Amino acid sequence: MSRSSEAMPPTLQEQLRAYLETAIIQGIYQPGDKLPSENELIREFQISRVTVRAALSQLVADGLVIKRQGKGAFVKQRPYRETSYGSGSFTEACLQMQLQPQTRILNIERIHMDSEYVSLLNADNSAEIIQLERLRLIDDTPCIVELDFFPRDAEYLLHTSLEDRSLLRAITEETGVIPAQFTDQFYTTWASTHQAEVLQIKKGTSLLKVEQSVCDQQGKLIYINHQFIFTERYVYSVQR
């Protein structure tokens, strides 16, 4: 057999990539775990920084690893998958999947809005509504930015604790109204500067936008919800 036809031994880059890939597949490094730093890999494997970076870049291209500027390389999170059974509650969906949901209130305020929402929410066509902005996290990982639009008479929300609390449950407990009907519309959009900052992604990243109307048992509109979902971390699916 000629020398040129013999199998070439793997390069140092390929060896490091294979080692890390195997460690990820075997669960030594779990989704979200930080991989050893470049300096640690250089010392352990006695290889150059160029080789380490090339191996990590290949793992990024393979979809196994993500790099965070100034923080290092991490095993890519598997997207959390919600199946909507009609409850409409992010908190309850996470708990059913034995995940830890978290809600951070980014802002809540009265605003004046010139849009169709005004006539839908306010019987007197008043331009003032209440806007609530929330960040949804699972196991400390930011996944969704939500905007909720309420009629101006929902002032109880301005004085209600909503941090790490189901909004649907809060509405029922505070008003006795039961959210019972949910209508969703789906769009593709791109992360704004603000959304990118709170989701810890790049501006312009593709997001799934869900526009949801939430009504009571008689079909009366309670509020309108907009969800901006980073689908690499969270998958929204509907069971019919």
PDB file of C-alpha atoms in Angstrom:
ATOM      1  CA  MET A   1       0.000   0.000   0.000  1.00  0.00           C
ATOM      2  CA  SER A   2       1.419   3.378  -0.940  1.00  0.00           C
ATOM      3  CA  ARG A   3       2.083   5.924   1.757  1.00  0.00           C
ATOM      4  CA  SER A   4      -0.344   8.391   0.156  1.00  0.00           C
ATOM      5  CA  SER A   5      -3.245   5.907   0.507  1.00  0.00           C
ATOM      6  CA  GLU A   6      -2.720   5.323   4.233  1.00  0.00           C
ATOM      7  CA  ALA A   7      -5.190   6.966   6.602  1.00  0.00           C
ATOM      8  CA  MET A   8      -3.769  10.194   7.928  1.00  0.00           C
ATOM      9  CA  PRO A   9      -3.671  10.505  11.717  1.00  0.00           C
ATOM     10  CA  PRO A  10      -6.083  13.107  13.124  1.00  0.00           C
ATOM     11  CA  THR A  11      -4.679  16.578  13.598  1.00  0.00           C
ATOM     12  CA  LEU A  12      -4.383  18.134  17.060  1.00  0.00           C
ATOM     13  CA  GLN A  13      -7.406  20.264  16.240  1.00  0.00           C
ATOM     14  CA  GLU A  14      -9.452  17.187  15.325  1.00  0.00           C
ATOM     15  CA  GLN A  15      -8.309  15.353  18.451  1.00  0.00           C
ATOM     16  CA  LEU A  16      -9.388  18.209  20.737  1.00  0.00           C
ATOM     17  CA  ARG A  17     -12.694  18.617  18.920  1.00  0.00           C
ATOM     18  CA  ALA A  18     -13.399  14.872  19.218  1.00  0.00           C
ATOM     19  CA  TYR A  19     -12.478  14.882  22.913  1.00  0.00           C
ATOM     20  CA  LEU A  20     -14.820  17.768  23.733  1.00  0.00           C
ATOM     21  CA  GLU A  21     -17.613  16.424  21.525  1.00  0.00           C
ATOM     22  CA  THR A  22     -17.444  13.046  23.283  1.00  0.00           C
ATOM     23  CA  ALA A  23     -17.463  14.728  26.698  1.00  0.00           C
ATOM     24  CA  ILE A  24     -20.584  16.695  25.726  1.00  0.00           C
ATOM     25  CA  ILE A  25     -22.398  13.663  24.286  1.00  0.00           C
ATOM     26  CA  GLN A  26     -21.574  11.565  27.353  1.00  0.00           C
ATOM     27  CA  GLY A  27     -22.895  14.282  29.649  1.00  0.00           C
ATOM     28  CA  ILE A  28     -19.589  15.165  31.280  1.00  0.00           C
ATOM     29  CA  TYR A  29     -20.399  18.714  30.185  1.00  0.00           C
ATOM     30  CA  GLN A  30     -24.137  19.430  30.472  1.00  0.00           C
ATOM     31  CA  PRO A  31     -26.130  22.018  28.474  1.00  0.00           C
ATOM     32  CA  GLY A  32     -25.235  25.424  29.854  1.00  0.00           C
ATOM     33  CA  ASP A  33     -21.927  24.262  31.354  1.00  0.00           C
ATOM     34  CA  LYS A  34     -18.821  26.328  30.742  1.00  0.00           C
ATOM     35  CA  LEU A  35     -16.051  24.487  28.915  1.00  0.00           C
ATOM     36  CA  PRO A  36     -12.433  24.752  30.091  1.00  0.00           C
ATOM     37  CA  SER A  37     -10.872  28.077  29.156  1.00  0.00           C
ATOM     38  CA  GLU A  38      -8.477  28.435  26.241  1.00  0.00           C
ATOM     39  CA  ASN A  39      -5.558  28.663  28.666  1.00  0.00           C
ATOM     40  CA  GLU A  40      -6.663  25.499  30.482  1.00  0.00           C
ATOM     41  CA  LEU A  41      -6.947  23.571  27.216  1.00  0.00           C
ATOM     42  CA  ILE A  42      -3.564  24.864  26.065  1.00  0.00           C
ATOM     43  CA  ARG A  43      -1.916  23.652  29.264  1.00  0.00           C
ATOM     44  CA  GLU A  44      -3.725  20.297  29.400  1.00  0.00           C
ATOM     45  CA  PHE A  45      -3.186  19.323  25.763  1.00  0.00           C
ATOM     46  CA  GLN A  46       0.083  21.166  25.127  1.00  0.00           C
ATOM     47  CA  ILE A  47      -1.235  22.777  21.964  1.00  0.00           C
ATOM     48  CA  SER A  48      -1.359  26.287  20.548  1.00  0.00           C
ATOM     49  CA  ARG A  49      -4.086  28.873  21.057  1.00  0.00           C
ATOM     50  CA  VAL A  50      -4.780  28.826  17.322  1.00  0.00           C
ATOM     51  CA  THR A  51      -5.485  25.082  17.506  1.00  0.00           C
ATOM     52  CA  VAL A  52      -7.779  25.486  20.522  1.00  0.00           C
ATOM     53  CA  ARG A  53      -9.763  28.268  18.869  1.00  0.00           C
ATOM     54  CA  ALA A  54     -10.105  26.303  15.637  1.00  0.00           C
ATOM     55  CA  ALA A  55     -11.461  23.265  17.530  1.00  0.00           C
ATOM     56  CA  LEU A  56     -13.949  25.400  19.468  1.00  0.00           C
ATOM     57  CA  SER A  57     -15.046  27.172  16.281  1.00  0.00           C
ATOM     58  CA  GLN A  58     -15.803  23.801  14.711  1.00  0.00           C
ATOM     59  CA  LEU A  59     -17.936  22.832  17.733  1.00  0.00           C
ATOM     60  CA  VAL A  60     -19.795  26.134  17.362  1.00  0.00           C
ATOM     61  CA  ALA A  61     -20.394  25.386  13.668  1.00  0.00           C
ATOM     62  CA  ASP A  62     -21.645  21.915  14.644  1.00  0.00           C
ATOM     63  CA  GLY A  63     -24.231  23.483  16.961  1.00  0.00           C
ATOM     64  CA  LEU A  64     -22.809  21.973  20.147  1.00  0.00           C
ATOM     65  CA  VAL A  65     -21.168  25.040  21.663  1.00  0.00           C
ATOM     66  CA  ILE A  66     -21.815  28.766  21.889  1.00  0.00           C
ATOM     67  CA  LYS A  67     -19.260  31.484  22.618  1.00  0.00           C
ATOM     68  CA  ARG A  68     -20.033  34.440  24.854  1.00  0.00           C
ATOM     69  CA  GLN A  69     -17.745  37.398  24.460  1.00  0.00           C
ATOM     70  CA  GLY A  70     -15.555  37.851  27.501  1.00  0.00           C
ATOM     71  CA  LYS A  71     -17.027  34.787  29.226  1.00  0.00           C
ATOM     72  CA  GLY A  72     -15.814  31.780  27.235  1.00  0.00           C
ATOM     73  CA  ALA A  73     -17.373  28.759  25.518  1.00  0.00           C
ATOM     74  CA  PHE A  74     -20.482  26.993  26.803  1.00  0.00           C
ATOM     75  CA  VAL A  75     -22.369  23.835  25.886  1.00  0.00           C
ATOM     76  CA  LYS A  76     -25.393  24.963  23.900  1.00  0.00           C
ATOM     77  CA  GLN A  77     -28.700  24.728  25.720  1.00  0.00           C
ATOM     78  CA  ARG A  78     -31.277  22.394  24.239  1.00  0.00           C
ATOM     79  CA  PRO A  79     -34.418  24.404  23.534  1.00  0.00           C
ATOM     80  CA  TYR A  80     -37.167  24.043  26.118  1.00  0.00           C
ATOM     81  CA  ARG A  81     -40.375  22.888  24.454  1.00  0.00           C
ATOM     82  CA  GLU A  82     -43.765  24.042  25.660  1.00  0.00           C
ATOM     83  CA  THR A  83     -46.902  22.308  24.515  1.00  0.00           C
ATOM     84  CA  SER A  84     -49.896  24.569  24.983  1.00  0.00           C
ATOM     85  CA  TYR A  85     -52.942  22.699  26.245  1.00  0.00           C
ATOM     86  CA  GLY A  86     -55.066  25.817  26.566  1.00  0.00           C
ATOM     87  CA  SER A  87     -54.044  27.120  30.000  1.00  0.00           C
ATOM     88  CA  GLY A  88     -51.891  29.801  28.376  1.00  0.00           C
ATOM     89  CA  SER A  89     -49.659  29.991  31.446  1.00  0.00           C
ATOM     90  CA  PHE A  90     -45.887  29.999  30.972  1.00  0.00           C
ATOM     91  CA  THR A  91     -45.389  29.406  34.702  1.00  0.00           C
ATOM     92  CA  GLU A  92     -47.683  26.380  34.813  1.00  0.00           C
ATOM     93  CA  ALA A  93     -46.231  24.946  31.581  1.00  0.00           C
ATOM     94  CA  CYS A  94     -42.709  25.111  33.041  1.00  0.00           C
ATOM     95  CA  LEU A  95     -43.753  23.526  36.325  1.00  0.00           C
ATOM     96  CA  GLN A  96     -45.429  20.679  34.427  1.00  0.00           C
ATOM     97  CA  MET A  97     -42.084  20.076  32.694  1.00  0.00           C
ATOM     98  CA  GLN A  98     -40.301  20.173  36.092  1.00  0.00           C
ATOM     99  CA  LEU A  99     -38.408  23.321  35.097  1.00  0.00           C
ATOM    100  CA  GLN A 100     -37.812  26.410  37.206  1.00  0.00           C
ATOM    101  CA  PRO A 101     -39.678  29.392  35.702  1.00  0.00           C
ATOM    102  CA  GLN A 102     -38.683  32.928  36.593  1.00  0.00           C
ATOM    103  CA  THR A 103     -40.330  36.223  35.733  1.00  0.00           C
ATOM    104  CA  ARG A 104     -38.636  39.601  35.961  1.00  0.00           C
ATOM    105  CA  ILE A 105     -40.757  42.713  35.668  1.00  0.00           C
ATOM    106  CA  LEU A 106     -38.893  45.071  33.355  1.00  0.00           C
ATOM    107  CA  ASN A 107     -41.488  47.848  33.377  1.00  0.00           C
ATOM    108  CA  ILE A 108     -45.125  48.596  34.086  1.00  0.00           C
ATOM    109  CA  GLU A 109     -46.692  51.958  33.309  1.00  0.00           C
ATOM    110  CA  ARG A 110     -49.625  53.871  31.926  1.00  0.00           C
ATOM    111  CA  ILE A 111     -49.062  54.830  28.310  1.00  0.00           C
ATOM    112  CA  HIS A 112     -50.985  56.575  25.548  1.00  0.00           C
ATOM    113  CA  MET A 113     -51.272  54.430  22.451  1.00  0.00           C
ATOM    114  CA  ASP A 114     -52.771  55.315  19.101  1.00  0.00           C
ATOM    115  CA  SER A 115     -53.678  51.884  17.743  1.00  0.00           C
ATOM    116  CA  GLU A 116     -56.508  49.429  17.303  1.00  0.00           C
ATOM    117  CA  TYR A 117     -55.753  48.057  20.771  1.00  0.00           C
ATOM    118  CA  VAL A 118     -57.259  51.166  22.340  1.00  0.00           C
ATOM    119  CA  SER A 119     -60.735  50.515  20.937  1.00  0.00           C
ATOM    120  CA  LEU A 120     -60.465  46.824  21.766  1.00  0.00           C
ATOM    121  CA  LEU A 121     -59.406  47.378  25.380  1.00  0.00           C
ATOM    122  CA  ASN A 122     -61.236  50.561  26.393  1.00  0.00           C
ATOM    123  CA  ALA A 123     -64.985  50.817  25.938  1.00  0.00           C
ATOM    124  CA  ASP A 124     -64.749  54.635  25.971  1.00  0.00           C
ATOM    125  CA  ASN A 125     -61.930  54.649  23.372  1.00  0.00           C
ATOM    126  CA  SER A 126     -59.601  56.337  25.850  1.00  0.00           C
ATOM    127  CA  ALA A 127     -56.030  56.373  24.529  1.00  0.00           C
ATOM    128  CA  GLU A 128     -54.569  55.467  27.921  1.00  0.00           C
ATOM    129  CA  ILE A 129     -53.753  51.820  28.579  1.00  0.00           C
ATOM    130  CA  ILE A 130     -51.478  49.918  30.951  1.00  0.00           C
ATOM    131  CA  GLN A 131     -48.398  48.251  29.494  1.00  0.00           C
ATOM    132  CA  LEU A 132     -46.491  45.524  31.314  1.00  0.00           C
ATOM    133  CA  GLU A 133     -43.093  44.287  30.117  1.00  0.00           C
ATOM    134  CA  ARG A 134     -41.686  41.014  31.460  1.00  0.00           C
ATOM    135  CA  LEU A 135     -38.630  38.847  30.917  1.00  0.00           C
ATOM    136  CA  ARG A 136     -39.217  35.095  31.119  1.00  0.00           C
ATOM    137  CA  LEU A 137     -36.390  32.827  32.198  1.00  0.00           C
ATOM    138  CA  ILE A 138     -36.033  29.077  32.645  1.00  0.00           C
ATOM    139  CA  ASP A 139     -33.341  27.877  35.039  1.00  0.00           C
ATOM    140  CA  ASP A 140     -31.784  31.391  34.903  1.00  0.00           C
ATOM    141  CA  THR A 141     -31.704  31.373  31.070  1.00  0.00           C
ATOM    142  CA  PRO A 142     -33.566  34.298  29.402  1.00  0.00           C
ATOM    143  CA  CYS A 143     -35.971  32.961  26.766  1.00  0.00           C
ATOM    144  CA  ILE A 144     -38.876  35.348  26.159  1.00  0.00           C
ATOM    145  CA  VAL A 145     -39.647  39.058  26.311  1.00  0.00           C
ATOM    146  CA  GLU A 146     -43.358  39.746  26.802  1.00  0.00           C
ATOM    147  CA  LEU A 147     -45.448  42.889  26.386  1.00  0.00           C
ATOM    148  CA  ASP A 148     -48.952  42.899  27.856  1.00  0.00           C
ATOM    149  CA  PHE A 149     -51.556  45.567  27.096  1.00  0.00           C
ATOM    150  CA  PHE A 150     -54.429  46.093  29.571  1.00  0.00           C
ATOM    151  CA  PRO A 151     -57.385  48.479  29.696  1.00  0.00           C
ATOM    152  CA  ARG A 152     -56.761  51.583  31.758  1.00  0.00           C
ATOM    153  CA  ASP A 153     -59.107  50.387  34.516  1.00  0.00           C
ATOM    154  CA  ALA A 154     -56.720  47.497  35.326  1.00  0.00           C
ATOM    155  CA  GLU A 155     -54.919  49.802  37.764  1.00  0.00           C
ATOM    156  CA  TYR A 156     -54.706  47.026  40.362  1.00  0.00           C
ATOM    157  CA  LEU A 157     -51.739  45.715  38.341  1.00  0.00           C
ATOM    158  CA  LEU A 158     -49.730  48.804  39.272  1.00  0.00           C
ATOM    159  CA  HIS A 159     -49.941  47.767  42.922  1.00  0.00           C
ATOM    160  CA  THR A 160     -49.787  43.970  42.555  1.00  0.00           C
ATOM    161  CA  SER A 161     -46.642  41.879  42.992  1.00  0.00           C
ATOM    162  CA  LEU A 162     -46.091  40.044  39.692  1.00  0.00           C
ATOM    163  CA  GLU A 163     -42.475  38.953  40.108  1.00  0.00           C
ATOM    164  CA  ASP A 164     -42.209  35.154  39.694  1.00  0.00           C
ATOM    165  CA  ARG A 165     -46.012  34.892  39.711  1.00  0.00           C
ATOM    166  CA  SER A 166     -48.453  33.594  37.135  1.00  0.00           C
ATOM    167  CA  LEU A 167     -50.166  36.609  35.579  1.00  0.00           C
ATOM    168  CA  LEU A 168     -53.296  34.590  34.829  1.00  0.00           C
ATOM    169  CA  ARG A 169     -53.544  33.481  38.447  1.00  0.00           C
ATOM    170  CA  ALA A 170     -52.940  37.034  39.651  1.00  0.00           C
ATOM    171  CA  ILE A 171     -55.792  38.310  37.472  1.00  0.00           C
ATOM    172  CA  THR A 172     -58.186  35.709  38.869  1.00  0.00           C
ATOM    173  CA  GLU A 173     -57.122  36.269  42.476  1.00  0.00           C
ATOM    174  CA  GLU A 174     -57.348  40.055  42.211  1.00  0.00           C
ATOM    175  CA  THR A 175     -60.536  40.386  40.128  1.00  0.00           C
ATOM    176  CA  GLY A 176     -62.336  37.043  40.102  1.00  0.00           C
ATOM    177  CA  VAL A 177     -62.161  37.018  36.288  1.00  0.00           C
ATOM    178  CA  ILE A 178     -61.030  33.692  34.819  1.00  0.00           C
ATOM    179  CA  PRO A 179     -58.932  33.834  31.616  1.00  0.00           C
ATOM    180  CA  ALA A 180     -60.400  31.027  29.534  1.00  0.00           C
ATOM    181  CA  GLN A 181     -60.001  31.712  25.810  1.00  0.00           C
ATOM    182  CA  PHE A 182     -56.679  32.228  24.018  1.00  0.00           C
ATOM    183  CA  THR A 183     -56.237  33.160  20.357  1.00  0.00           C
ATOM    184  CA  ASP A 184     -52.702  33.132  18.941  1.00  0.00           C
ATOM    185  CA  GLN A 185     -51.203  34.589  15.769  1.00  0.00           C
ATOM    186  CA  PHE A 186     -47.597  33.849  14.795  1.00  0.00           C
ATOM    187  CA  TYR A 187     -45.034  36.032  13.028  1.00  0.00           C
ATOM    188  CA  THR A 188     -41.298  36.217  12.440  1.00  0.00           C
ATOM    189  CA  THR A 189     -39.496  39.306  13.686  1.00  0.00           C
ATOM    190  CA  TRP A 190     -35.991  40.402  14.647  1.00  0.00           C
ATOM    191  CA  ALA A 191     -34.557  41.392  17.998  1.00  0.00           C
ATOM    192  CA  SER A 192     -34.430  45.103  18.729  1.00  0.00           C
ATOM    193  CA  THR A 193     -31.519  46.601  20.632  1.00  0.00           C
ATOM    194  CA  HIS A 194     -33.475  46.356  23.897  1.00  0.00           C
ATOM    195  CA  GLN A 195     -34.686  42.803  23.290  1.00  0.00           C
ATOM    196  CA  ALA A 196     -31.193  41.681  22.325  1.00  0.00           C
ATOM    197  CA  GLU A 197     -29.800  43.143  25.536  1.00  0.00           C
ATOM    198  CA  VAL A 198     -32.245  41.428  27.896  1.00  0.00           C
ATOM    199  CA  LEU A 199     -32.207  38.107  25.998  1.00  0.00           C
ATOM    200  CA  GLN A 200     -28.390  38.245  25.786  1.00  0.00           C
ATOM    201  CA  ILE A 201     -28.347  37.735  22.018  1.00  0.00           C
ATOM    202  CA  LYS A 202     -27.250  39.785  19.014  1.00  0.00           C
ATOM    203  CA  LYS A 203     -29.418  42.597  17.665  1.00  0.00           C
ATOM    204  CA  GLY A 204     -31.303  41.402  14.586  1.00  0.00           C
ATOM    205  CA  THR A 205     -31.472  37.775  15.734  1.00  0.00           C
ATOM    206  CA  SER A 206     -34.611  36.048  14.434  1.00  0.00           C
ATOM    207  CA  LEU A 207     -37.416  35.771  16.997  1.00  0.00           C
ATOM    208  CA  LEU A 208     -40.850  34.169  16.967  1.00  0.00           C
ATOM    209  CA  LYS A 209     -43.525  36.752  17.743  1.00  0.00           C
ATOM    210  CA  VAL A 210     -46.772  35.431  19.206  1.00  0.00           C
ATOM    211  CA  GLU A 211     -49.699  37.858  19.432  1.00  0.00           C
ATOM    212  CA  GLN A 212     -52.249  36.476  21.861  1.00  0.00           C
ATOM    213  CA  SER A 213     -55.709  37.724  22.798  1.00  0.00           C
ATOM    214  CA  VAL A 214     -56.817  36.572  26.260  1.00  0.00           C
ATOM    215  CA  CYS A 215     -60.560  36.524  26.943  1.00  0.00           C
ATOM    216  CA  ASP A 216     -62.793  35.477  29.823  1.00  0.00           C
ATOM    217  CA  GLN A 217     -65.391  32.710  29.774  1.00  0.00           C
ATOM    218  CA  GLN A 218     -67.907  34.984  28.038  1.00  0.00           C
ATOM    219  CA  GLY A 219     -65.431  35.973  25.319  1.00  0.00           C
ATOM    220  CA  LYS A 220     -64.723  39.459  26.707  1.00  0.00           C
ATOM    221  CA  LEU A 221     -61.166  40.629  26.045  1.00  0.00           C
ATOM    222  CA  ILE A 222     -59.050  40.859  29.219  1.00  0.00           C
ATOM    223  CA  TYR A 223     -55.702  41.813  27.722  1.00  0.00           C
ATOM    224  CA  ILE A 224     -53.443  41.450  24.677  1.00  0.00           C
ATOM    225  CA  ASN A 225     -50.098  39.680  24.972  1.00  0.00           C
ATOM    226  CA  HIS A 226     -47.071  39.884  22.660  1.00  0.00           C
ATOM    227  CA  GLN A 227     -44.324  37.293  23.137  1.00  0.00           C
ATOM    228  CA  PHE A 228     -40.896  37.614  21.533  1.00  0.00           C
ATOM    229  CA  ILE A 229     -39.370  34.138  21.749  1.00  0.00           C
ATOM    230  CA  PHE A 230     -35.765  33.132  21.114  1.00  0.00           C
ATOM    231  CA  THR A 231     -36.537  29.700  19.698  1.00  0.00           C
ATOM    232  CA  GLU A 232     -33.022  28.343  20.127  1.00  0.00           C
ATOM    233  CA  ARG A 233     -33.849  28.278  23.839  1.00  0.00           C
ATOM    234  CA  TYR A 234     -37.617  27.850  23.914  1.00  0.00           C
ATOM    235  CA  VAL A 235     -39.979  26.176  21.456  1.00  0.00           C
ATOM    236  CA  TYR A 236     -43.646  27.190  21.490  1.00  0.00           C
ATOM    237  CA  SER A 237     -45.933  24.489  20.145  1.00  0.00           C
ATOM    238  CA  VAL A 238     -49.692  24.112  20.157  1.00  0.00           C
ATOM    239  CA  GLN A 239     -51.610  20.865  20.608  1.00  0.00           C
ATOM    240  CA  ARG A 240     -54.868  20.840  18.664  1.00  0.00           C
TER     241      ARG A 240
END
